[in-house]
GROMACS .gro file of C-alpha atoms in nm:
model
  505
    1MET     CA    1   0.000   0.000   0.000
    2THR     CA    2   0.141   0.338  -0.093
    3THR     CA    3   0.078   0.693   0.012
    4THR     CA    4  -0.138   0.891  -0.228
    5SER     CA    5  -0.278   1.239  -0.213
    6PRO     CA    6  -0.400   1.509  -0.444
    7LYS     CA    7  -0.136   1.743  -0.570
    8PRO     CA    8  -0.159   2.063  -0.371
    9GLY     CA    9  -0.068   2.386  -0.535
   10GLY     CA   10  -0.161   2.749  -0.530
   11LEU     CA   11   0.027   3.075  -0.516
   12LYS     CA   12   0.164   3.021  -0.166
   13VAL     CA   13   0.320   2.686  -0.251
   14GLY     CA   14   0.463   2.832  -0.571
   15VAL     CA   15   0.622   3.124  -0.388
   16GLN     CA   16   0.755   2.889  -0.120
   17ARG     CA   17   0.911   2.669  -0.386
   18PHE     CA   18   1.069   2.969  -0.559
   19GLY     CA   19   1.196   3.104  -0.229
   20THR     CA   20   1.339   2.766  -0.138
   21PHE     CA   21   1.529   2.755  -0.467
   22LEU     CA   22   1.675   3.101  -0.406
   23SER     CA   23   1.770   3.020  -0.048
   24GLY     CA   24   1.920   2.695  -0.172
   25MET     CA   25   2.174   2.901  -0.367
   26ILE     CA   26   2.248   3.148  -0.086
   27LEU     CA   27   2.238   2.954   0.241
   28PRO     CA   28   2.507   2.693   0.160
   29ASN     CA   29   2.742   2.985   0.093
   30ILE     CA   30   2.662   3.196   0.400
   31ALA     CA   31   2.998   3.098   0.550
   32ALA     CA   32   3.168   3.275   0.258
   33PHE     CA   33   2.963   3.590   0.324
   34ILE     CA   34   3.058   3.575   0.691
   35ALA     CA   35   3.427   3.532   0.603
   36TRP     CA   36   3.407   3.831   0.369
   37GLY     CA   37   3.237   4.034   0.642
   38ILE     CA   38   3.509   3.950   0.894
   39ILE     CA   39   3.786   4.036   0.646
   40THR     CA   40   3.612   4.364   0.572
   41ALA     CA   41   3.566   4.444   0.941
   42PHE     CA   42   3.934   4.403   1.019
   43PHE     CA   43   4.137   4.498   0.714
   44ILE     CA   44   3.973   4.781   0.518
   45GLU     CA   45   4.101   5.133   0.568
   46THR     CA   46   3.834   5.209   0.832
   47GLY     CA   47   3.848   4.861   0.989
   48PHE     CA   48   3.965   4.749   1.331
   49THR     CA   49   4.317   4.660   1.208
   50PRO     CA   50   4.371   4.823   0.865
   51VAL     CA   51   4.608   4.631   0.636
   52GLY     CA   52   4.646   4.767   0.286
   53ALA     CA   53   4.759   4.441   0.126
   54LEU     CA   54   4.449   4.264   0.260
   55GLY     CA   55   4.198   4.547   0.265
   56GLY     CA   56   4.279   4.671  -0.084
   57PHE     CA   57   4.394   5.027  -0.021
   58GLY     CA   58   4.726   5.205  -0.060
   59GLU     CA   59   5.024   5.077  -0.259
   60ASN     CA   60   5.281   4.803  -0.211
   61ALA     CA   61   5.659   4.851  -0.198
   62ASP     CA   62   5.675   4.864  -0.579
   63GLY     CA   63   5.422   5.146  -0.602
   64VAL     CA   64   5.145   4.920  -0.734
   65ALA     CA   65   4.797   4.964  -0.593
   66ASN     CA   66   4.697   4.689  -0.351
   67VAL     CA   67   4.416   4.463  -0.471
   68GLY     CA   68   4.346   4.297  -0.138
   69LEU     CA   69   4.086   4.035  -0.059
   70VAL     CA   70   3.771   4.241  -0.011
   71GLY     CA   71   3.715   4.350  -0.371
   72PRO     CA   72   3.794   4.020  -0.550
   73MET     CA   73   3.585   3.822  -0.304
   74ILE     CA   74   3.271   4.029  -0.353
   75THR     CA   75   3.323   4.071  -0.727
   76TYR     CA   76   3.422   3.717  -0.821
   77LEU     CA   77   3.423   3.462  -0.538
   78LEU     CA   78   3.077   3.514  -0.388
   79PRO     CA   79   2.884   3.537  -0.718
   80LEU     CA   80   3.071   3.236  -0.859
   81LEU     CA   81   2.993   3.029  -0.550
   82ILE     CA   82   2.625   3.117  -0.587
   83ALA     CA   83   2.631   3.033  -0.958
   84ASN     CA   84   2.803   2.699  -0.897
   85THR     CA   85   2.553   2.606  -0.626
   86GLY     CA   86   2.259   2.702  -0.847
   87GLY     CA   87   2.401   2.506  -1.139
   88ARG     CA   88   2.452   2.198  -0.923
   89MET     CA   89   2.094   2.218  -0.803
   90ILE     CA   90   1.977   2.194  -1.164
   91TYR     CA   91   2.226   1.952  -1.320
   92GLY     CA   92   2.486   1.833  -1.073
   93VAL     CA   93   2.858   1.897  -1.113
   94ARG     CA   94   2.828   1.942  -1.488
   95GLY     CA   95   2.564   2.211  -1.444
   96GLY     CA   96   2.774   2.381  -1.177
   97VAL     CA   97   3.079   2.405  -1.403
   98VAL     CA   98   2.887   2.543  -1.702
   99GLY     CA   99   2.690   2.783  -1.482
  100THR     CA  100   3.009   2.916  -1.322
  101ILE     CA  101   3.178   2.979  -1.657
  102ALA     CA  102   2.872   3.150  -1.800
  103THR     CA  103   2.845   3.370  -1.491
  104MET     CA  104   3.195   3.506  -1.552
  105GLY     CA  105   3.048   3.680  -1.856
  106VAL     CA  106   2.786   3.866  -1.653
  107ILE     CA  107   3.041   3.951  -1.381
  108VAL     CA  108   3.296   4.102  -1.619
  109GLY     CA  109   3.022   4.278  -1.814
  110SER     CA  110   2.883   4.470  -1.518
  111PRO     CA  111   3.032   4.742  -1.294
  112VAL     CA  112   2.835   4.622  -0.989
  113PRO     CA  113   2.861   4.291  -0.798
  114MET     CA  114   2.654   4.042  -0.994
  115PHE     CA  115   2.465   3.846  -0.731
  116LEU     CA  116   2.136   3.875  -0.917
  117GLY     CA  117   2.314   3.784  -1.238
  118ALA     CA  118   2.468   3.477  -1.075
  119MET     CA  119   2.128   3.364  -0.946
  120ILE     CA  120   1.987   3.389  -1.298
  121VAL     CA  121   2.275   3.277  -1.520
  122GLY     CA  122   2.406   2.992  -1.301
  123PRO     CA  123   2.093   2.776  -1.292
  124GLY     CA  124   1.987   2.897  -1.638
  125ALA     CA  125   2.310   2.779  -1.799
  126ALA     CA  126   2.285   2.446  -1.617
  127TYR     CA  127   1.933   2.397  -1.748
  128LEU     CA  128   2.049   2.461  -2.106
  129MET     CA  129   2.335   2.213  -2.059
  130LYS     CA  130   2.084   1.955  -1.942
  131GLN     CA  131   1.869   2.009  -2.250
  132VAL     CA  132   2.168   1.994  -2.485
  133ASP     CA  133   2.278   1.662  -2.336
  134LYS     CA  134   1.933   1.521  -2.404
  135LEU     CA  135   1.977   1.583  -2.777
  136TRP     CA  136   2.233   1.305  -2.818
  137ALA     CA  137   2.164   1.094  -2.512
  138GLY     CA  138   2.221   0.730  -2.610
  139LYS     CA  139   2.341   0.823  -2.959
  140ILE     CA  140   2.716   0.855  -2.899
  141ARG     CA  141   2.949   0.579  -3.011
  142ALA     CA  142   3.124   0.389  -2.737
  143GLY     CA  143   3.458   0.547  -2.655
  144PHE     CA  144   3.358   0.899  -2.762
  145GLU     CA  145   3.144   0.987  -2.458
  146MET     CA  146   3.413   1.188  -2.277
  147LEU     CA  147   3.512   1.376  -2.592
  148VAL     CA  148   3.155   1.476  -2.667
  149ASP     CA  149   3.073   1.562  -2.306
  150ASN     CA  150   3.378   1.782  -2.255
  151PHE     CA  151   3.355   1.969  -2.584
  152SER     CA  152   2.979   2.018  -2.568
  153ALA     CA  153   3.009   2.165  -2.218
  154GLY     CA  154   3.307   2.382  -2.314
  155ILE     CA  155   3.149   2.517  -2.630
  156LEU     CA  156   2.815   2.588  -2.462
  157ALA     CA  157   2.988   2.757  -2.166
  158PHE     CA  158   3.192   2.972  -2.408
  159ALA     CA  159   2.879   3.078  -2.597
  160LEU     CA  160   2.682   3.151  -2.281
  161ALA     CA  161   2.965   3.356  -2.127
  162ILE     CA  162   2.974   3.577  -2.436
  163ALA     CA  163   2.595   3.604  -2.441
  164ALA     CA  164   2.592   3.692  -2.072
  165PHE     CA  165   2.856   3.961  -2.123
  166PHE     CA  166   2.672   4.139  -2.406
  167GLY     CA  167   2.309   4.051  -2.342
  168ILE     CA  168   2.238   3.967  -1.979
  169ALA     CA  169   2.486   4.188  -1.791
  170PRO     CA  170   2.333   4.521  -1.908
  171VAL     CA  171   1.981   4.401  -1.828
  172VAL     CA  172   2.068   4.273  -1.481
  173THR     CA  173   2.273   4.588  -1.412
  174GLY     CA  174   1.969   4.798  -1.498
  175LEU     CA  175   1.745   4.580  -1.280
  176SER     CA  176   1.991   4.597  -0.991
  177ASN     CA  177   2.016   4.975  -1.020
  178ALA     CA  178   1.637   5.007  -1.035
  179LEU     CA  179   1.593   4.797  -0.721
  180GLU     CA  180   1.864   4.995  -0.542
  181SER     CA  181   1.696   5.320  -0.644
  182GLY     CA  182   1.368   5.188  -0.507
  183VAL     CA  183   1.529   5.108  -0.173
  184ASP     CA  184   1.697   5.450  -0.166
  185TRP     CA  185   1.361   5.613  -0.235
  186LEU     CA  186   1.201   5.427   0.055
  187VAL     CA  187   1.489   5.531   0.282
  188ASN     CA  188   1.483   5.895   0.170
  189TYR     CA  189   1.108   5.922   0.232
  190ASN     CA  190   1.125   5.726   0.559
  191LEU     CA  191   0.904   5.452   0.417
  192LEU     CA  192   1.138   5.155   0.461
  193PRO     CA  193   0.962   5.043   0.784
  194LEU     CA  194   0.657   4.961   0.569
  195ALA     CA  195   0.852   4.664   0.432
  196SER     CA  196   0.773   4.486   0.760
  197ILE     CA  197   0.407   4.467   0.652
  198LEU     CA  198   0.518   4.210   0.395
  199ILE     CA  199   0.824   4.059   0.561
  200GLU     CA  200   0.681   3.967   0.902
  201PRO     CA  201   0.371   3.779   0.775
  202GLY     CA  202   0.593   3.629   0.506
  203LYS     CA  203   0.820   3.482   0.774
  204ILE     CA  204   0.526   3.315   0.947
  205LEU     CA  205   0.408   3.159   0.619
  206PHE     CA  206   0.760   3.063   0.500
  207LEU     CA  207   0.728   3.301   0.204
  208ASN     CA  208   1.010   3.536   0.300
  209ASN     CA  209   1.298   3.357   0.126
  210ALA     CA  210   1.197   3.487  -0.216
  211ILE     CA  211   1.227   3.846  -0.088
  212ASN     CA  212   1.517   3.796   0.150
  213HIS     CA  213   1.749   3.590  -0.070
  214GLY     CA  214   1.620   3.711  -0.404
  215VAL     CA  215   1.639   4.086  -0.338
  216LEU     CA  216   1.757   4.192   0.007
  217THR     CA  217   2.080   3.990   0.030
  218PRO     CA  218   2.210   4.077  -0.320
  219LEU     CA  219   2.127   4.446  -0.276
  220GLY     CA  220   2.259   4.446   0.079
  221VAL     CA  221   2.596   4.306  -0.028
  222GLN     CA  222   2.616   4.566  -0.305
  223GLN     CA  223   2.541   4.845  -0.058
  224SER     CA  224   2.790   4.704   0.190
  225GLU     CA  225   3.064   4.710  -0.070
  226GLU     CA  226   2.990   5.076  -0.144
  227THR     CA  227   2.932   5.208   0.209
  228GLY     CA  228   3.067   4.937   0.440
  229LYS     CA  229   2.724   4.836   0.573
  230SER     CA  230   2.361   4.784   0.476
  231ILE     CA  231   2.034   4.817   0.664
  232LEU     CA  232   1.879   4.557   0.433
  233PHE     CA  233   2.049   4.275   0.622
  234LEU     CA  234   1.841   4.371   0.929
  235LEU     CA  235   1.494   4.382   0.773
  236GLU     CA  236   1.435   4.010   0.827
  237ALA     CA  237   1.712   3.901   1.066
  238ASN     CA  238   1.625   4.129   1.361
  239PRO     CA  239   1.539   3.891   1.650
  240GLY     CA  240   1.352   4.163   1.838
  241PRO     CA  241   0.994   4.105   1.712
  242GLY     CA  242   1.006   3.732   1.790
  243LEU     CA  243   1.159   3.800   2.131
  244GLY     CA  244   0.878   4.039   2.222
  245ILE     CA  245   0.608   3.792   2.116
  246LEU     CA  246   0.761   3.511   2.321
  247LEU     CA  247   0.800   3.742   2.621
  248ALA     CA  248   0.431   3.834   2.593
  249PHE     CA  249   0.336   3.467   2.602
  250SER     CA  250   0.574   3.410   2.894
  251PHE     CA  251   0.392   3.672   3.103
  252PHE     CA  252   0.035   3.667   2.973
  253GLY     CA  253  -0.008   3.337   2.791
  254VAL     CA  254  -0.196   3.043   2.934
  255GLY     CA  255  -0.129   2.673   2.968
  256LEU     CA  256   0.138   2.518   2.753
  257ALA     CA  257   0.196   2.836   2.557
  258LYS     CA  258   0.302   3.016   2.874
  259ALA     CA  259   0.507   2.722   3.000
  260SER     CA  260   0.706   2.669   2.681
  261ALA     CA  261   0.768   3.031   2.579
  262PRO     CA  262   1.071   3.095   2.807
  263GLY     CA  263   1.259   2.799   2.660
  264ALA     CA  264   1.165   2.911   2.312
  265ILE     CA  265   1.320   3.252   2.385
  266ILE     CA  266   1.665   3.096   2.431
  267ILE     CA  267   1.641   2.910   2.101
  268GLN     CA  268   1.501   3.208   1.908
  269PHE     CA  269   1.712   3.491   2.047
  270PHE     CA  270   2.047   3.318   2.092
  271GLY     CA  271   2.014   3.023   1.855
  272GLY     CA  272   1.865   3.234   1.578
  273ILE     CA  273   1.590   2.983   1.494
  274HIS     CA  274   1.302   3.224   1.432
  275GLU     CA  275   1.068   2.943   1.326
  276ILE     CA  276   1.017   2.848   1.688
  277TYR     CA  277   0.786   3.143   1.753
  278PHE     CA  278   0.574   3.089   1.440
  279PRO     CA  279   0.326   2.849   1.609
  280TYR     CA  280   0.257   3.109   1.878
  281VAL     CA  281   0.148   3.352   1.607
  282LEU     CA  282  -0.043   3.090   1.408
  283MET     CA  283  -0.250   2.992   1.714
  284LYS     CA  284  -0.352   3.358   1.758
  285PRO     CA  285  -0.332   3.538   1.419
  286MET     CA  286  -0.387   3.879   1.580
  287MET     CA  287  -0.028   3.846   1.703
  288LEU     CA  288   0.077   3.931   1.346
  289LEU     CA  289   0.012   4.292   1.449
  290ALA     CA  290   0.275   4.253   1.721
  291ALA     CA  291   0.525   4.108   1.474
  292ILE     CA  292   0.462   4.386   1.220
  293GLY     CA  293   0.473   4.658   1.485
  294GLY     CA  294   0.799   4.527   1.624
  295GLY     CA  295   0.951   4.488   1.279
  296MET     CA  296   0.856   4.841   1.174
  297THR     CA  297   0.997   4.981   1.498
  298GLY     CA  298   1.330   4.804   1.450
  299VAL     CA  299   1.362   4.925   1.092
  300ALA     CA  300   1.268   5.282   1.186
  301ILE     CA  301   1.533   5.291   1.460
  302ASN     CA  302   1.800   5.158   1.224
  303VAL     CA  303   1.704   5.421   0.967
  304ALA     CA  304   1.725   5.694   1.231
  305PHE     CA  305   2.068   5.577   1.350
  306GLN     CA  306   2.183   5.495   0.995
  307ALA     CA  307   2.282   5.154   1.129
  308GLY     CA  308   2.359   4.842   0.931
  309LEU     CA  309   2.545   4.513   0.909
  310ARG     CA  310   2.854   4.437   0.702
  311ALA     CA  311   2.723   4.103   0.577
  312PRO     CA  312   2.416   3.879   0.620
  313ALA     CA  313   2.347   3.752   0.971
  314SER     CA  314   2.248   3.389   0.938
  315PRO     CA  315   2.093   3.245   1.142
  316GLY     CA  316   1.917   3.548   1.287
  317SER     CA  317   2.077   3.517   1.631
  318ILE     CA  318   2.167   3.822   1.836
  319ILE     CA  319   2.520   3.678   1.838
  320ALA     CA  320   2.537   3.666   1.457
  321VAL     CA  321   2.378   4.011   1.429
  322LEU     CA  322   2.631   4.172   1.663
  323ALA     CA  323   2.919   3.987   1.497
  324GLN     CA  324   2.827   4.143   1.161
  325THR     CA  325   2.739   4.490   1.293
  326ALA     CA  326   2.940   4.773   1.140
  327SER     CA  327   3.176   4.946   1.382
  328ASP     CA  328   2.967   5.268   1.384
  329SER     CA  329   2.631   5.090   1.420
  330TYR     CA  330   2.640   4.903   1.751
  331ILE     CA  331   2.423   5.154   1.937
  332GLY     CA  332   2.165   5.169   1.658
  333VAL     CA  333   2.146   4.793   1.612
  334ILE     CA  334   2.119   4.719   1.985
  335VAL     CA  335   1.853   4.988   2.033
  336SER     CA  336   1.663   4.854   1.730
  337VAL     CA  337   1.652   4.504   1.879
  338ILE     CA  338   1.539   4.636   2.217
  339GLY     CA  339   1.283   4.869   2.058
  340ALA     CA  340   1.143   4.599   1.831
  341ALA     CA  341   1.111   4.359   2.124
  342ALA     CA  342   0.947   4.625   2.343
  343VAL     CA  343   0.684   4.720   2.084
  344SER     CA  344   0.600   4.362   1.989
  345PHE     CA  345   0.579   4.276   2.361
  346LEU     CA  346   0.347   4.570   2.428
  347ILE     CA  347   0.113   4.492   2.138
  348GLY     CA  348   0.125   4.119   2.208
  349SER     CA  349   0.050   4.175   2.576
  350ILE     CA  350  -0.258   4.383   2.492
  351ILE     CA  351  -0.382   4.113   2.255
  352LEU     CA  352  -0.324   3.833   2.506
  353ARG     CA  353  -0.475   4.027   2.796
  354SER     CA  354  -0.786   4.112   2.595
  355SER     CA  355  -0.843   3.746   2.508
  356ARG     CA  356  -0.723   3.598   2.836
  357LYS     CA  357  -1.070   3.513   2.964
  358ALA     CA  358  -1.155   3.321   2.648
  359ASP     CA  359  -0.814   3.147   2.648
  360LEU     CA  360  -0.858   3.035   3.010
  361ALA     CA  361  -1.204   2.900   2.929
  362ALA     CA  362  -1.067   2.714   2.628
  363GLU     CA  363  -0.786   2.568   2.838
  364ALA     CA  364  -1.034   2.455   3.103
  365ALA     CA  365  -1.228   2.280   2.827
  366GLY     CA  366  -0.911   2.103   2.712
  367GLU     CA  367  -0.881   2.309   2.393
  368ASP     CA  368  -0.527   2.449   2.431
  369LYS     CA  369  -0.443   2.537   2.072
  370LEU     CA  370  -0.069   2.511   2.126
  371ALA     CA  371  -0.080   2.163   2.279
  372ALA     CA  372   0.018   2.004   1.947
  373ALA     CA  373   0.301   2.256   1.904
  374VAL     CA  374   0.490   2.292   2.230
  375ALA     CA  375   0.364   2.040   2.482
  376GLN     CA  376   0.616   1.813   2.645
  377ASN     CA  377   0.430   1.491   2.596
  378GLU     CA  378   0.654   1.253   2.792
  379ALA     CA  379   0.361   1.125   2.994
  380ASN     CA  380   0.121   1.201   2.705
  381LYS     CA  381  -0.120   1.361   2.957
  382GLY     CA  382  -0.313   1.033   2.961
  383LYS     CA  383  -0.458   1.106   2.616
  384GLU     CA  384  -0.460   0.836   2.349
  385SER     CA  385  -0.357   0.935   1.994
  386SER     CA  386  -0.448   0.726   1.693
  387VAL     CA  387  -0.232   0.656   1.390
  388GLY     CA  388  -0.479   0.849   1.180
  389SER     CA  389  -0.418   1.157   1.392
  390LEU     CA  390  -0.044   1.096   1.367
  391LEU     CA  391  -0.062   1.111   0.991
  392GLY     CA  392  -0.271   1.427   0.994
  393GLN     CA  393  -0.613   1.285   0.894
  394SER     CA  394  -0.796   1.449   1.181
  395ALA     CA  395  -0.977   1.779   1.145
  396ALA     CA  396  -0.710   1.941   1.363
  397ALA     CA  397  -0.452   1.906   1.089
  398PRO     CA  398  -0.599   2.077   0.781
  399ALA     CA  399  -0.263   2.118   0.611
  400THR     CA  400  -0.227   1.744   0.559
  401ALA     CA  401  -0.436   1.631   0.268
  402ALA     CA  402  -0.693   1.358   0.301
  403GLY     CA  403  -0.643   1.023   0.137
  404THR     CA  404  -0.316   0.944   0.312
  405THR     CA  405  -0.268   0.580   0.410
  406LEU     CA  406  -0.007   0.409   0.619
  407THR     CA  407   0.222   0.150   0.470
  408GLU     CA  408   0.278  -0.167   0.667
  409ALA     CA  409   0.646  -0.190   0.573
  410PRO     CA  410   0.915  -0.131   0.838
  411ILE     CA  411   1.028   0.228   0.883
  412ARG     CA  412   1.405   0.246   0.838
  413SER     CA  413   1.462   0.607   0.731
  414ILE     CA  414   1.314   0.925   0.878
  415VAL     CA  415   1.381   1.268   0.727
  416PHE     CA  416   1.314   1.601   0.895
  417ALA     CA  417   1.263   1.849   0.612
  418CYS     CA  418   1.243   2.226   0.622
  419ASP     CA  419   1.305   2.515   0.387
  420ALA     CA  420   1.683   2.524   0.419
  421GLY     CA  421   1.753   2.179   0.562
  422MET     CA  422   1.932   2.317   0.867
  423GLY     CA  423   1.846   2.501   1.188
  424SER     CA  424   1.507   2.386   1.319
  425SER     CA  425   1.495   2.059   1.123
  426ALA     CA  426   1.844   1.968   1.248
  427MET     CA  427   1.726   2.019   1.607
  428GLY     CA  428   1.415   1.811   1.542
  429ALA     CA  429   1.626   1.529   1.399
  430THR     CA  430   1.847   1.536   1.708
  431VAL     CA  431   1.544   1.511   1.937
  432MET     CA  432   1.406   1.217   1.738
  433ARG     CA  433   1.741   1.033   1.730
  434ASN     CA  434   1.762   1.058   2.109
  435LYS     CA  435   1.408   0.927   2.153
  436ILE     CA  436   1.468   0.634   1.920
  437LYS     CA  437   1.793   0.552   2.097
  438LYS     CA  438   1.623   0.559   2.438
  439ALA     CA  439   1.353   0.327   2.304
  440GLY     CA  440   1.621   0.073   2.210
  441ILE     CA  441   1.528   0.076   1.839
  442GLU     CA  442   1.813  -0.002   1.601
  443GLY     CA  443   1.855   0.020   1.225
  444VAL     CA  444   1.667   0.351   1.183
  445THR     CA  445   1.841   0.654   1.033
  446VAL     CA  446   1.721   1.006   1.115
  447VAL     CA  447   1.856   1.293   0.905
  448ASN     CA  448   1.761   1.650   0.818
  449GLN     CA  449   1.734   1.785   0.463
  450SER     CA  450   1.587   2.073   0.271
  451ILE     CA  451   1.258   1.996   0.100
  452ALA     CA  452   1.422   2.065  -0.237
  453ASN     CA  453   1.668   1.780  -0.176
  454LEU     CA  454   1.412   1.513  -0.088
  455THR     CA  455   1.476   1.212  -0.310
  456GLY     CA  456   1.151   1.025  -0.247
  457ASP     CA  457   1.309   0.722  -0.083
  458ALA     CA  458   1.244   0.814   0.282
  459ASP     CA  459   1.000   0.593   0.469
  460LEU     CA  460   0.877   0.880   0.684
  461VAL     CA  461   0.906   1.257   0.629
  462ILE     CA  462   0.838   1.500   0.914
  463THR     CA  463   0.773   1.865   0.828
  464GLN     CA  464   0.619   2.172   0.979
  465ARG     CA  465   0.251   2.197   0.892
  466GLU     CA  466   0.290   2.484   0.646
  467LEU     CA  467   0.544   2.287   0.441
  468THR     CA  468   0.379   1.944   0.427
  469ASP     CA  469   0.217   2.003   0.088
  470ARG     CA  470   0.550   2.075  -0.075
  471ALA     CA  471   0.718   1.780   0.095
  472ARG     CA  472   0.445   1.549  -0.034
  473GLN     CA  473   0.506   1.672  -0.388
  474LYS     CA  474   0.877   1.593  -0.362
  475SER     CA  475   0.832   1.259  -0.185
  476PRO     CA  476   0.484   1.126  -0.274
  477ASN     CA  477   0.549   0.765  -0.174
  478SER     CA  478   0.661   0.845   0.181
  479ASN     CA  479   0.450   0.862   0.494
  480HIS     CA  480   0.417   1.224   0.609
  481VAL     CA  481   0.378   1.369   0.957
  482SER     CA  482   0.291   1.735   1.016
  483VAL     CA  483   0.405   1.913   1.333
  484ASP     CA  484   0.382   2.272   1.448
  485ASN     CA  485   0.715   2.282   1.629
  486PHE     CA  486   1.025   2.077   1.550
  487MET     CA  487   1.166   2.114   1.899
  488ASN     CA  488   0.893   1.965   2.112
  489SER     CA  489   0.601   1.805   1.931
  490PRO     CA  490   0.373   1.558   2.113
  491LYS     CA  491   0.371   1.351   1.794
  492TYR     CA  492   0.733   1.244   1.840
  493ASP     CA  493   0.642   0.984   2.103
  494GLU     CA  494   0.375   0.852   1.870
  495VAL     CA  495   0.629   0.829   1.589
  496VAL     CA  496   0.862   0.629   1.812
  497ALA     CA  497   0.577   0.394   1.907
  498LEU     CA  498   0.483   0.357   1.540
  499VAL     CA  499   0.841   0.281   1.437
  500ALA     CA  500   0.871   0.022   1.714
  501GLN     CA  501   0.545  -0.141   1.606
  502GLN     CA  502   0.628  -0.143   1.234
  503ASN     CA  503   0.979  -0.274   1.297
  504GLY     CA  504   0.859  -0.557   1.516
  505LYS     CA  505   0.984  -0.420   1.849
   0.00000   0.00000   0.00000
């Protein structure tokens, strides 16, 4: 018996998929952005320890201008890494090589760092290589495969590099300049805080990657190269709004929401895993106003102080944010985090206090809406949970499509899947591995992956509720479990019991 379900779709899933693809090019290379930010912080002329040979200013002993590391890294290294990653996502190593070569054309043909160009040309060139290979697949004489493969890739890469230089570079340069002018216009007219109206709800619905990695990061790096910092890196990464919401639940929440919020604060604020506060907002949608208010406050303060980061802060931990803060922006950034947290706490507290009577009544009736998200279910509260509920067929799990059935085969592989394949899903996988080990179950692998990298061979896929539809599309023959919180879902004990039962324990 296999798992079947209707194919979900819609605009939200499409935007999520597009955002996941963009973040799939950026996130694996965040370490390179961080390295570039550290080099910039220390060695440029206004850095902590200026060194001309490394920072790219002044002249060497022979009177030749120093090139340094900062300029070549942002001009060549970072875009080429993005292009190679995007090409590999489309067509493996072969796609990565062709995409990297083609991207050199758009880099050399533009006066600005070509991050947008790399995100377009890299995967685009890989896709063309894939289509070209299909033309003579199975038609090459034995012994000539390597010759044809090498020359076809080389010739196509040559042609695409030239085309990118003359055709794509001017277009992407114009687009990049237009986007930068739009951001400058918002800053000049003090309208940049309005971006939080889109960004904060987008975070909750996992739709922010398309904006963050498609626009904000490329433009932010370009601004940072020109001015040494960018406010754009703080539009989404500021941990203040989430901190304020969790603090509001810590003081004025009820039941399990109140009990679990303090622990969630540590993970969100210091660990940088913003996803952990999403269920708190989803259980009470009015809390979106707190997130938006906090986000707008943080942006407004950073605009007023002209504060910014040198490079992206990923994950959005206060530690990562402060590590990337420009030397003249510490006061502004710290005040923006405090201000964002204070405003979101204030608004969230008003919302929770106004609904406290209804929340207490619901809790007394056993209707705690966050029970499935943050409850520590070690003793299971004496409540029985069926396999149907585990697989999301109950009315309480609308994001899991009907028609799902459970296979009777042993469960040997479990995958925790999220947007980026790291952060929250990695923590969830660790929790599950520990539970399976304590249960004495052997022969079961538990890993974390991005949804884009699901191969369809996992026996069981665990995702956050908002992402289950996409996971089912990528791995239709797997069993799927939806949870609201990777860190502490009551369904984990049920999964362990199910695995034990299916594996004959």
